[in-house]
Amino acid sequence: MPSILQSLTTLPSYLLFAAVMLGFLLLFIVAYTAVTPYRELALVRQGNTTAALTLGGAMIGFALPLTSVASHTTSLVDLAVWGAIALVSQILVYVVGSRVLLPDFRAGVEADRTAYGVLLGSLSIAVGLLNYGSLTY
């Protein structure tokens, strides 16, 4: 039976990967909220469910591919490369979803039309799952 100290030998790698992934998540939130024409966090603070669903779905969709990479590699370079690709992918999901599928998306979010948030949040998660599955080495 391995000792606790043996198990903790991978703690530095865990902490490094966790820090990089959390850093990427923060970078994603900044990039995503910069691209959208409304202030998600302000809307969420006001109780806007639609804004919370779109941002939450995008964060989950972004985190899924990072999780796949982290579980299949020991390379921080792989994590960084695929993190950047996942970030661009989720921004593209927002652009397509908000401009092609629902051209009046901004008004829908600001009016708290929950169906808009459910659709875009689900699309973000679906693309994240597809990216996750595509990243199995």
Short mmCIF file of N, CA, C and O in Angstrom, two decimals:
data_model
loop_
_atom_site.label_atom_id
_atom_site.label_comp_id
_atom_site.label_asym_id
_atom_site.label_seq_id
_atom_site.Cartn_x
_atom_site.Cartn_y
_atom_site.Cartn_z
N MET A 1 0.85 -1.18 0.00
CA MET A 1 0.00 0.00 0.00
C MET A 1 0.90 1.25 0.00
O MET A 1 1.79 1.36 0.83
N PRO A 2 0.67 2.15 -0.94
CA PRO A 2 1.53 3.34 -0.99
C PRO A 2 1.29 4.25 0.21
O PRO A 2 0.17 4.38 0.70
N SER A 3 2.34 4.85 0.65
CA SER A 3 2.22 5.75 1.79
C SER A 3 1.69 7.11 1.33
O SER A 3 1.69 7.43 0.14
N ILE A 4 1.25 7.89 2.29
CA ILE A 4 0.73 9.22 1.99
C ILE A 4 1.83 10.07 1.37
O ILE A 4 1.59 10.82 0.41
N LEU A 5 3.05 9.94 1.85
CA LEU A 5 4.15 10.73 1.30
C LEU A 5 4.42 10.37 -0.15
O LEU A 5 4.73 11.26 -0.96
N GLN A 6 4.29 9.10 -0.50
CA GLN A 6 4.45 8.70 -1.91
C GLN A 6 3.37 9.35 -2.76
O GLN A 6 3.64 9.80 -3.87
N SER A 7 2.16 9.36 -2.26
CA SER A 7 1.05 9.97 -3.01
C SER A 7 1.27 11.45 -3.21
O SER A 7 0.86 12.02 -4.22
N LEU A 8 1.89 12.10 -2.24
CA LEU A 8 2.09 13.55 -2.31
C LEU A 8 3.26 13.96 -3.21
O LEU A 8 3.48 15.15 -3.41
N THR A 9 3.98 13.00 -3.77
CA THR A 9 5.09 13.36 -4.66
C THR A 9 4.61 14.08 -5.91
O THR A 9 5.37 14.82 -6.53
N THR A 10 3.36 13.87 -6.29
CA THR A 10 2.83 14.54 -7.47
C THR A 10 2.12 15.86 -7.13
O THR A 10 1.57 16.51 -8.03
N LEU A 11 2.15 16.25 -5.85
CA LEU A 11 1.49 17.50 -5.44
C LEU A 11 2.01 18.73 -6.21
O LEU A 11 1.20 19.55 -6.65
N PRO A 12 3.31 18.88 -6.42
CA PRO A 12 3.77 20.05 -7.19
C PRO A 12 3.18 20.10 -8.61
O PRO A 12 2.77 21.16 -9.07
N SER A 13 3.11 18.97 -9.27
CA SER A 13 2.51 18.93 -10.61
C SER A 13 1.04 19.29 -10.55
O SER A 13 0.53 20.05 -11.39
N TYR A 14 0.35 18.75 -9.57
CA TYR A 14 -1.07 19.08 -9.41
C TYR A 14 -1.26 20.58 -9.21
O TYR A 14 -2.10 21.20 -9.87
N LEU A 15 -0.49 21.15 -8.31
CA LEU A 15 -0.63 22.58 -8.02
C LEU A 15 -0.31 23.42 -9.25
O LEU A 15 -0.99 24.41 -9.52
N LEU A 16 0.71 23.03 -10.00
CA LEU A 16 1.08 23.76 -11.21
C LEU A 16 -0.03 23.68 -12.26
O LEU A 16 -0.44 24.70 -12.82
N PHE A 17 -0.53 22.49 -12.53
CA PHE A 17 -1.61 22.33 -13.50
C PHE A 17 -2.87 23.07 -13.05
O PHE A 17 -3.53 23.74 -13.85
N ALA A 18 -3.21 22.97 -11.77
CA ALA A 18 -4.39 23.66 -11.26
C ALA A 18 -4.23 25.17 -11.41
O ALA A 18 -5.17 25.87 -11.82
N ALA A 19 -3.05 25.69 -11.10
CA ALA A 19 -2.82 27.14 -11.22
C ALA A 19 -2.92 27.59 -12.67
O ALA A 19 -3.53 28.62 -12.97
N VAL A 20 -2.33 26.82 -13.58
CA VAL A 20 -2.39 27.18 -15.00
C VAL A 20 -3.83 27.12 -15.50
O VAL A 20 -4.30 28.03 -16.21
N MET A 21 -4.57 26.09 -15.11
CA MET A 21 -5.95 25.96 -15.57
C MET A 21 -6.82 27.07 -14.98
O MET A 21 -7.66 27.63 -15.69
N LEU A 22 -6.65 27.41 -13.72
CA LEU A 22 -7.40 28.52 -13.13
C LEU A 22 -7.03 29.84 -13.79
O LEU A 22 -7.90 30.69 -14.03
N GLY A 23 -5.75 30.01 -14.10
CA GLY A 23 -5.33 31.21 -14.81
C GLY A 23 -5.98 31.30 -16.18
O GLY A 23 -6.44 32.37 -16.60
N PHE A 24 -6.05 30.18 -16.88
CA PHE A 24 -6.72 30.15 -18.18
C PHE A 24 -8.21 30.45 -18.04
O PHE A 24 -8.80 31.14 -18.87
N LEU A 25 -8.83 29.95 -16.98
CA LEU A 25 -10.25 30.22 -16.77
C LEU A 25 -10.48 31.72 -16.55
O LEU A 25 -11.40 32.30 -17.13
N LEU A 26 -9.63 32.33 -15.75
CA LEU A 26 -9.75 33.78 -15.54
C LEU A 26 -9.52 34.54 -16.84
O LEU A 26 -10.24 35.50 -17.15
N LEU A 27 -8.51 34.13 -17.60
CA LEU A 27 -8.25 34.75 -18.90
C LEU A 27 -9.46 34.60 -19.82
O LEU A 27 -9.86 35.54 -20.50
N PHE A 28 -10.06 33.41 -19.80
CA PHE A 28 -11.24 33.18 -20.62
C PHE A 28 -12.39 34.11 -20.22
O PHE A 28 -13.04 34.70 -21.07
N ILE A 29 -12.63 34.23 -18.92
CA ILE A 29 -13.73 35.09 -18.45
C ILE A 29 -13.49 36.53 -18.90
O ILE A 29 -14.41 37.20 -19.37
N VAL A 30 -12.25 37.00 -18.78
CA VAL A 30 -11.93 38.36 -19.22
C VAL A 30 -12.15 38.50 -20.73
O VAL A 30 -12.77 39.47 -21.18
N ALA A 31 -11.66 37.53 -21.52
CA ALA A 31 -11.81 37.60 -22.97
C ALA A 31 -13.28 37.51 -23.38
O ALA A 31 -13.74 38.28 -24.22
N TYR A 32 -14.00 36.59 -22.77
CA TYR A 32 -15.41 36.39 -23.13
C TYR A 32 -16.24 37.63 -22.81
O TYR A 32 -17.03 38.09 -23.62
N THR A 33 -16.02 38.18 -21.62
CA THR A 33 -16.81 39.35 -21.24
C THR A 33 -16.38 40.59 -22.03
O THR A 33 -17.17 41.53 -22.18
N ALA A 34 -15.17 40.60 -22.57
CA ALA A 34 -14.74 41.72 -23.41
C ALA A 34 -15.39 41.65 -24.80
O ALA A 34 -15.62 42.69 -25.42
N VAL A 35 -15.70 40.45 -25.26
CA VAL A 35 -16.28 40.27 -26.59
C VAL A 35 -17.78 40.55 -26.61
O VAL A 35 -18.31 41.04 -27.60
N THR A 36 -18.45 40.26 -25.53
CA THR A 36 -19.90 40.45 -25.50
C THR A 36 -20.24 41.93 -25.36
O THR A 36 -19.52 42.67 -24.70
N PRO A 37 -21.35 42.36 -25.95
CA PRO A 37 -21.70 43.78 -25.93
C PRO A 37 -22.42 44.23 -24.66
O PRO A 37 -22.89 45.36 -24.59
N TYR A 38 -22.54 43.37 -23.69
CA TYR A 38 -23.22 43.71 -22.44
C TYR A 38 -22.32 43.28 -21.30
O TYR A 38 -21.35 42.55 -21.49
N ARG A 39 -22.62 43.71 -20.11
CA ARG A 39 -21.78 43.42 -18.94
C ARG A 39 -22.38 42.24 -18.16
O ARG A 39 -23.26 42.44 -17.33
N GLU A 40 -21.87 41.04 -18.46
CA GLU A 40 -22.43 39.83 -17.85
C GLU A 40 -22.45 39.88 -16.33
O GLU A 40 -23.46 39.60 -15.71
N LEU A 41 -21.31 40.21 -15.75
CA LEU A 41 -21.22 40.15 -14.30
C LEU A 41 -22.15 41.16 -13.64
O LEU A 41 -22.77 40.86 -12.62
N ALA A 42 -22.29 42.33 -14.23
CA ALA A 42 -23.23 43.31 -13.69
C ALA A 42 -24.66 42.79 -13.81
O ALA A 42 -25.47 42.93 -12.88
N LEU A 43 -24.97 42.18 -14.95
CA LEU A 43 -26.32 41.61 -15.13
C LEU A 43 -26.57 40.46 -14.15
O LEU A 43 -27.65 40.34 -13.59
N VAL A 44 -25.57 39.63 -13.96
CA VAL A 44 -25.71 38.50 -13.02
C VAL A 44 -25.94 39.05 -11.60
O VAL A 44 -26.82 38.56 -10.88
N ARG A 45 -25.20 40.07 -11.24
CA ARG A 45 -25.38 40.66 -9.90
C ARG A 45 -26.78 41.23 -9.72
O ARG A 45 -27.28 41.30 -8.60
N GLN A 46 -27.41 41.63 -10.82
CA GLN A 46 -28.78 42.15 -10.78
C GLN A 46 -29.81 41.02 -10.82
O GLN A 46 -31.00 41.28 -10.78
N GLY A 47 -29.35 39.77 -10.92
CA GLY A 47 -30.26 38.64 -10.92
C GLY A 47 -30.67 38.17 -12.31
O GLY A 47 -31.63 37.41 -12.44
N ASN A 48 -29.95 38.58 -13.34
CA ASN A 48 -30.28 38.19 -14.71
C ASN A 48 -29.85 36.74 -14.96
O ASN A 48 -28.67 36.43 -15.10
N THR A 49 -30.82 35.85 -15.00
CA THR A 49 -30.57 34.42 -15.19
C THR A 49 -29.98 34.13 -16.55
O THR A 49 -29.11 33.26 -16.69
N THR A 50 -30.42 34.82 -17.57
CA THR A 50 -29.93 34.59 -18.93
C THR A 50 -28.43 34.84 -19.02
O THR A 50 -27.69 34.04 -19.60
N ALA A 51 -27.97 35.95 -18.46
CA ALA A 51 -26.54 36.25 -18.47
C ALA A 51 -25.76 35.19 -17.71
O ALA A 51 -24.68 34.77 -18.14
N ALA A 52 -26.30 34.72 -16.59
CA ALA A 52 -25.63 33.67 -15.81
C ALA A 52 -25.55 32.37 -16.59
O ALA A 52 -24.52 31.68 -16.56
N LEU A 53 -26.61 32.02 -17.31
CA LEU A 53 -26.61 30.78 -18.09
C LEU A 53 -25.62 30.84 -19.24
O LEU A 53 -24.92 29.86 -19.52
N THR A 54 -25.55 31.97 -19.92
CA THR A 54 -24.61 32.06 -21.05
C THR A 54 -23.17 32.04 -20.57
O THR A 54 -22.34 31.30 -21.12
N LEU A 55 -22.86 32.81 -19.54
CA LEU A 55 -21.50 32.84 -19.03
C LEU A 55 -21.14 31.51 -18.38
O LEU A 55 -20.04 30.97 -18.61
N GLY A 56 -22.04 30.95 -17.60
CA GLY A 56 -21.78 29.66 -16.96
C GLY A 56 -21.57 28.55 -17.97
O GLY A 56 -20.66 27.74 -17.84
N GLY A 57 -22.42 28.50 -18.99
CA GLY A 57 -22.26 27.48 -20.03
C GLY A 57 -20.95 27.64 -20.77
O GLY A 57 -20.27 26.65 -21.09
N ALA A 58 -20.57 28.89 -21.05
CA ALA A 58 -19.30 29.14 -21.73
C ALA A 58 -18.12 28.71 -20.87
O ALA A 58 -17.15 28.13 -21.37
N MET A 59 -18.19 28.96 -19.56
CA MET A 59 -17.09 28.55 -18.67
C MET A 59 -16.97 27.03 -18.62
O MET A 59 -15.86 26.48 -18.67
N ILE A 60 -18.11 26.34 -18.54
CA ILE A 60 -18.08 24.87 -18.54
C ILE A 60 -17.54 24.37 -19.88
O ILE A 60 -16.68 23.48 -19.93
N GLY A 61 -18.05 24.95 -20.98
CA GLY A 61 -17.58 24.54 -22.30
C GLY A 61 -16.09 24.77 -22.49
O GLY A 61 -15.42 24.01 -23.18
N PHE A 62 -15.57 25.82 -21.87
CA PHE A 62 -14.14 26.09 -21.94
C PHE A 62 -13.35 25.11 -21.07
O PHE A 62 -12.28 24.63 -21.45
N ALA A 63 -13.85 24.81 -19.89
CA ALA A 63 -13.13 23.96 -18.94
C ALA A 63 -13.04 22.51 -19.39
O ALA A 63 -12.08 21.81 -19.06
N LEU A 64 -14.02 22.04 -20.15
CA LEU A 64 -14.03 20.64 -20.57
C LEU A 64 -12.78 20.24 -21.36
O LEU A 64 -12.14 19.24 -21.03
N PRO A 65 -12.40 20.97 -22.41
CA PRO A 65 -11.19 20.56 -23.14
C PRO A 65 -9.93 20.66 -22.29
O PRO A 65 -9.03 19.82 -22.43
N LEU A 66 -9.86 21.64 -21.39
CA LEU A 66 -8.70 21.72 -20.51
C LEU A 66 -8.61 20.48 -19.62
O LEU A 66 -7.53 19.96 -19.37
N THR A 67 -9.76 20.03 -19.16
CA THR A 67 -9.79 18.83 -18.33
C THR A 67 -9.28 17.62 -19.11
O THR A 67 -8.52 16.80 -18.59
N SER A 68 -9.69 17.53 -20.37
CA SER A 68 -9.24 16.42 -21.21
C SER A 68 -7.73 16.46 -21.40
O SER A 68 -7.05 15.44 -21.26
N VAL A 69 -7.20 17.62 -21.71
CA VAL A 69 -5.76 17.74 -21.92
C VAL A 69 -5.02 17.41 -20.63
O VAL A 69 -4.05 16.64 -20.64
N ALA A 70 -5.48 17.97 -19.52
CA ALA A 70 -4.80 17.74 -18.24
C ALA A 70 -4.78 16.27 -17.86
O ALA A 70 -3.84 15.79 -17.23
N SER A 71 -5.82 15.53 -18.27
CA SER A 71 -5.86 14.12 -17.89
C SER A 71 -5.11 13.22 -18.88
O SER A 71 -4.97 12.03 -18.63
N HIS A 72 -4.61 13.79 -19.97
CA HIS A 72 -3.93 12.98 -20.98
C HIS A 72 -2.49 13.40 -21.24
O HIS A 72 -1.84 12.85 -22.12
N THR A 73 -1.99 14.39 -20.52
CA THR A 73 -0.63 14.85 -20.77
C THR A 73 0.05 15.27 -19.48
O THR A 73 -0.62 15.50 -18.47
N THR A 74 1.34 15.38 -19.54
CA THR A 74 2.11 15.96 -18.44
C THR A 74 2.79 17.25 -18.90
O THR A 74 3.58 17.82 -18.17
N SER A 75 2.43 17.71 -20.09
CA SER A 75 3.07 18.86 -20.69
C SER A 75 2.26 20.14 -20.48
O SER A 75 1.10 20.22 -20.92
N LEU A 76 2.88 21.12 -19.88
CA LEU A 76 2.23 22.42 -19.74
C LEU A 76 2.09 23.11 -21.09
O LEU A 76 1.16 23.90 -21.29
N VAL A 77 2.98 22.79 -22.02
CA VAL A 77 2.87 23.36 -23.36
C VAL A 77 1.59 22.86 -24.02
O VAL A 77 0.85 23.65 -24.62
N ASP A 78 1.32 21.55 -23.94
CA ASP A 78 0.06 21.02 -24.46
C ASP A 78 -1.14 21.73 -23.84
O ASP A 78 -2.07 22.12 -24.53
N LEU A 79 -1.08 21.89 -22.54
CA LEU A 79 -2.19 22.54 -21.83
C LEU A 79 -2.37 23.97 -22.32
O LEU A 79 -3.50 24.41 -22.57
N ALA A 80 -1.29 24.69 -22.50
CA ALA A 80 -1.37 26.08 -22.96
C ALA A 80 -1.88 26.17 -24.40
O ALA A 80 -2.74 27.00 -24.71
N VAL A 81 -1.37 25.32 -25.26
CA VAL A 81 -1.80 25.35 -26.67
C VAL A 81 -3.28 25.04 -26.79
O VAL A 81 -4.04 25.77 -27.43
N TRP A 82 -3.71 23.96 -26.15
CA TRP A 82 -5.11 23.57 -26.27
C TRP A 82 -6.02 24.48 -25.46
O TRP A 82 -7.19 24.66 -25.81
N GLY A 83 -5.48 25.10 -24.42
CA GLY A 83 -6.26 26.11 -23.70
C GLY A 83 -6.55 27.30 -24.60
O GLY A 83 -7.67 27.83 -24.62
N ALA A 84 -5.56 27.73 -25.36
CA ALA A 84 -5.76 28.85 -26.29
C ALA A 84 -6.76 28.47 -27.38
O ALA A 84 -7.63 29.27 -27.74
N ILE A 85 -6.66 27.25 -27.88
CA ILE A 85 -7.60 26.79 -28.90
C ILE A 85 -9.02 26.71 -28.34
O ILE A 85 -9.99 27.12 -28.99
N ALA A 86 -9.15 26.22 -27.12
CA ALA A 86 -10.47 26.14 -26.48
C ALA A 86 -11.05 27.53 -26.27
O ALA A 86 -12.25 27.75 -26.45
N LEU A 87 -10.21 28.49 -25.90
CA LEU A 87 -10.66 29.86 -25.71
C LEU A 87 -11.22 30.42 -27.02
O LEU A 87 -12.34 30.95 -27.04
N VAL A 88 -10.49 30.27 -28.09
CA VAL A 88 -10.95 30.76 -29.39
C VAL A 88 -12.23 30.04 -29.81
O VAL A 88 -13.18 30.66 -30.31
N SER A 89 -12.28 28.74 -29.57
CA SER A 89 -13.45 27.95 -29.91
C SER A 89 -14.71 28.47 -29.22
O SER A 89 -15.77 28.63 -29.84
N GLN A 90 -14.60 28.76 -27.93
CA GLN A 90 -15.77 29.24 -27.19
C GLN A 90 -16.16 30.66 -27.60
O GLN A 90 -17.35 30.99 -27.60
N ILE A 91 -15.20 31.48 -27.96
CA ILE A 91 -15.53 32.81 -28.46
C ILE A 91 -16.29 32.67 -29.78
O ILE A 91 -17.28 33.38 -30.02
N LEU A 92 -15.86 31.74 -30.63
CA LEU A 92 -16.56 31.50 -31.90
C LEU A 92 -17.97 30.98 -31.65
O LEU A 92 -18.91 31.35 -32.38
N VAL A 93 -18.16 30.14 -30.65
CA VAL A 93 -19.50 29.66 -30.30
C VAL A 93 -20.38 30.86 -29.95
O VAL A 93 -21.52 30.94 -30.42
N TYR A 94 -19.85 31.78 -29.16
CA TYR A 94 -20.63 32.97 -28.81
C TYR A 94 -20.99 33.76 -30.07
O TYR A 94 -22.13 34.17 -30.25
N VAL A 95 -20.01 33.99 -30.93
CA VAL A 95 -20.25 34.79 -32.14
C VAL A 95 -21.32 34.14 -33.02
O VAL A 95 -22.27 34.80 -33.45
N VAL A 96 -21.19 32.85 -33.27
CA VAL A 96 -22.17 32.15 -34.10
C VAL A 96 -23.54 32.12 -33.42
O VAL A 96 -24.56 32.44 -34.03
N GLY A 97 -23.55 31.77 -32.15
CA GLY A 97 -24.82 31.68 -31.43
C GLY A 97 -25.54 33.00 -31.32
O GLY A 97 -26.76 33.08 -31.50
N SER A 98 -24.79 34.06 -31.04
CA SER A 98 -25.42 35.35 -30.78
C SER A 98 -25.70 36.14 -32.06
O SER A 98 -26.54 37.03 -32.06
N ARG A 99 -25.03 35.81 -33.13
CA ARG A 99 -25.23 36.59 -34.36
C ARG A 99 -25.97 35.83 -35.44
O ARG A 99 -26.67 36.43 -36.26
N VAL A 100 -25.81 34.51 -35.46
CA VAL A 100 -26.44 33.72 -36.52
C VAL A 100 -27.74 33.09 -36.01
O VAL A 100 -28.79 33.25 -36.63
N LEU A 101 -27.66 32.38 -34.89
CA LEU A 101 -28.85 31.69 -34.39
C LEU A 101 -29.87 32.65 -33.79
O LEU A 101 -31.08 32.48 -33.99
N LEU A 102 -29.39 33.63 -33.05
CA LEU A 102 -30.28 34.58 -32.35
C LEU A 102 -29.78 36.00 -32.58
O LEU A 102 -29.13 36.58 -31.71
N PRO A 103 -30.07 36.59 -33.73
CA PRO A 103 -29.53 37.91 -34.05
C PRO A 103 -29.89 39.00 -33.05
O PRO A 103 -29.17 39.98 -32.92
N ASP A 104 -30.98 38.85 -32.32
CA ASP A 104 -31.35 39.85 -31.31
C ASP A 104 -30.92 39.41 -29.92
O ASP A 104 -31.53 39.73 -28.91
N PHE A 105 -29.79 38.71 -29.87
CA PHE A 105 -29.32 38.09 -28.64
C PHE A 105 -29.07 39.10 -27.53
O PHE A 105 -29.46 38.88 -26.39
N ARG A 106 -28.43 40.21 -27.85
CA ARG A 106 -28.14 41.20 -26.81
C ARG A 106 -29.42 41.66 -26.11
O ARG A 106 -29.49 41.70 -24.89
N ALA A 107 -30.42 41.99 -26.90
CA ALA A 107 -31.70 42.41 -26.32
C ALA A 107 -32.31 41.28 -25.50
O ALA A 107 -32.90 41.52 -24.44
N GLY A 108 -32.16 40.05 -25.97
CA GLY A 108 -32.70 38.90 -25.25
C GLY A 108 -32.04 38.70 -23.90
O GLY A 108 -32.70 38.40 -22.91
N VAL A 109 -30.72 38.89 -23.85
CA VAL A 109 -30.00 38.75 -22.58
C VAL A 109 -30.39 39.88 -21.63
O VAL A 109 -30.70 39.65 -20.46
N GLU A 110 -30.37 41.09 -22.16
CA GLU A 110 -30.69 42.23 -21.30
C GLU A 110 -32.13 42.19 -20.80
O GLU A 110 -32.43 42.67 -19.70
N ALA A 111 -33.04 41.58 -21.59
CA ALA A 111 -34.43 41.43 -21.16
C ALA A 111 -34.63 40.17 -20.32
O ALA A 111 -35.74 39.86 -19.91
N ASP A 112 -33.55 39.42 -20.09
CA ASP A 112 -33.56 38.20 -19.29
C ASP A 112 -34.51 37.14 -19.86
O ASP A 112 -35.27 36.51 -19.13
N ARG A 113 -34.43 36.93 -21.17
CA ARG A 113 -35.18 35.85 -21.82
C ARG A 113 -34.39 34.55 -21.62
O ARG A 113 -33.44 34.27 -22.35
N THR A 114 -34.80 33.80 -20.64
CA THR A 114 -34.06 32.62 -20.19
C THR A 114 -33.78 31.63 -21.31
O THR A 114 -32.71 31.03 -21.35
N ALA A 115 -34.71 31.47 -22.24
CA ALA A 115 -34.51 30.51 -23.33
C ALA A 115 -33.25 30.84 -24.12
O ALA A 115 -32.55 29.93 -24.59
N TYR A 116 -32.92 32.12 -24.28
CA TYR A 116 -31.70 32.51 -24.99
C TYR A 116 -30.47 32.00 -24.25
O TYR A 116 -29.53 31.49 -24.85
N GLY A 117 -30.46 32.17 -22.94
CA GLY A 117 -29.34 31.72 -22.14
C GLY A 117 -29.20 30.21 -22.15
O GLY A 117 -28.09 29.68 -22.21
N VAL A 118 -30.34 29.52 -22.08
CA VAL A 118 -30.30 28.06 -22.11
C VAL A 118 -29.73 27.58 -23.45
O VAL A 118 -28.88 26.69 -23.49
N LEU A 119 -30.17 28.20 -24.55
CA LEU A 119 -29.68 27.77 -25.86
C LEU A 119 -28.19 28.03 -26.02
O LEU A 119 -27.43 27.12 -26.38
N LEU A 120 -27.73 29.24 -25.73
CA LEU A 120 -26.31 29.53 -25.91
C LEU A 120 -25.45 28.79 -24.90
O LEU A 120 -24.38 28.28 -25.24
N GLY A 121 -25.91 28.70 -23.66
CA GLY A 121 -25.16 27.95 -22.66
C GLY A 121 -25.03 26.48 -23.04
O GLY A 121 -23.96 25.89 -22.92
N SER A 122 -26.11 25.90 -23.55
CA SER A 122 -26.09 24.50 -23.98
C SER A 122 -25.19 24.31 -25.18
O SER A 122 -24.45 23.31 -25.28
N LEU A 123 -25.23 25.24 -26.13
CA LEU A 123 -24.36 25.17 -27.29
C LEU A 123 -22.89 25.24 -26.87
O LEU A 123 -22.05 24.48 -27.36
N SER A 124 -22.59 26.09 -25.91
CA SER A 124 -21.22 26.21 -25.40
C SER A 124 -20.76 24.90 -24.76
O SER A 124 -19.63 24.45 -24.98
N ILE A 125 -21.62 24.30 -23.98
CA ILE A 125 -21.28 23.03 -23.33
C ILE A 125 -21.14 21.92 -24.37
O ILE A 125 -20.21 21.10 -24.31
N ALA A 126 -22.04 21.89 -25.35
CA ALA A 126 -21.97 20.87 -26.40
C ALA A 126 -20.65 20.96 -27.17
O ALA A 126 -19.98 19.94 -27.41
N VAL A 127 -20.26 22.16 -27.55
CA VAL A 127 -18.99 22.32 -28.26
C VAL A 127 -17.82 21.95 -27.35
O VAL A 127 -16.85 21.32 -27.79
N GLY A 128 -17.91 22.31 -26.08
CA GLY A 128 -16.87 21.92 -25.13
C GLY A 128 -16.75 20.41 -25.01
O GLY A 128 -15.65 19.87 -24.95
N LEU A 129 -17.88 19.71 -25.00
CA LEU A 129 -17.85 18.25 -24.95
C LEU A 129 -17.23 17.66 -26.22
O LEU A 129 -16.46 16.69 -26.15
N LEU A 130 -17.57 18.24 -27.36
CA LEU A 130 -16.97 17.77 -28.62
C LEU A 130 -15.46 18.00 -28.62
O LEU A 130 -14.69 17.13 -29.04
N ASN A 131 -15.04 19.16 -28.13
CA ASN A 131 -13.61 19.42 -28.01
C ASN A 131 -12.96 18.46 -27.04
O ASN A 131 -11.86 17.95 -27.28
N TYR A 132 -13.62 18.21 -25.93
CA TYR A 132 -13.11 17.25 -24.93
C TYR A 132 -12.88 15.88 -25.58
O TYR A 132 -11.81 15.29 -25.44
N GLY A 133 -13.88 15.41 -26.31
CA GLY A 133 -13.76 14.10 -26.96
C GLY A 133 -12.70 14.07 -28.04
O GLY A 133 -12.06 13.05 -28.27
N SER A 134 -12.50 15.20 -28.69
CA SER A 134 -11.50 15.28 -29.75
C SER A 134 -10.08 15.28 -29.22
O SER A 134 -9.12 15.02 -29.95
N LEU A 135 -9.91 15.55 -27.95
CA LEU A 135 -8.58 15.67 -27.36
C LEU A 135 -8.13 14.42 -26.63
O LEU A 135 -7.24 14.48 -25.78
N THR A 136 -8.71 13.29 -26.95
CA THR A 136 -8.20 12.05 -26.35
C THR A 136 -7.02 11.60 -27.18
O THR A 136 -7.10 11.42 -28.38
N TYR A 137 -5.89 11.46 -26.56
CA TYR A 137 -4.65 11.15 -27.25
C TYR A 137 -4.56 9.67 -27.50
O TYR A 137 -4.89 8.85 -26.73
#
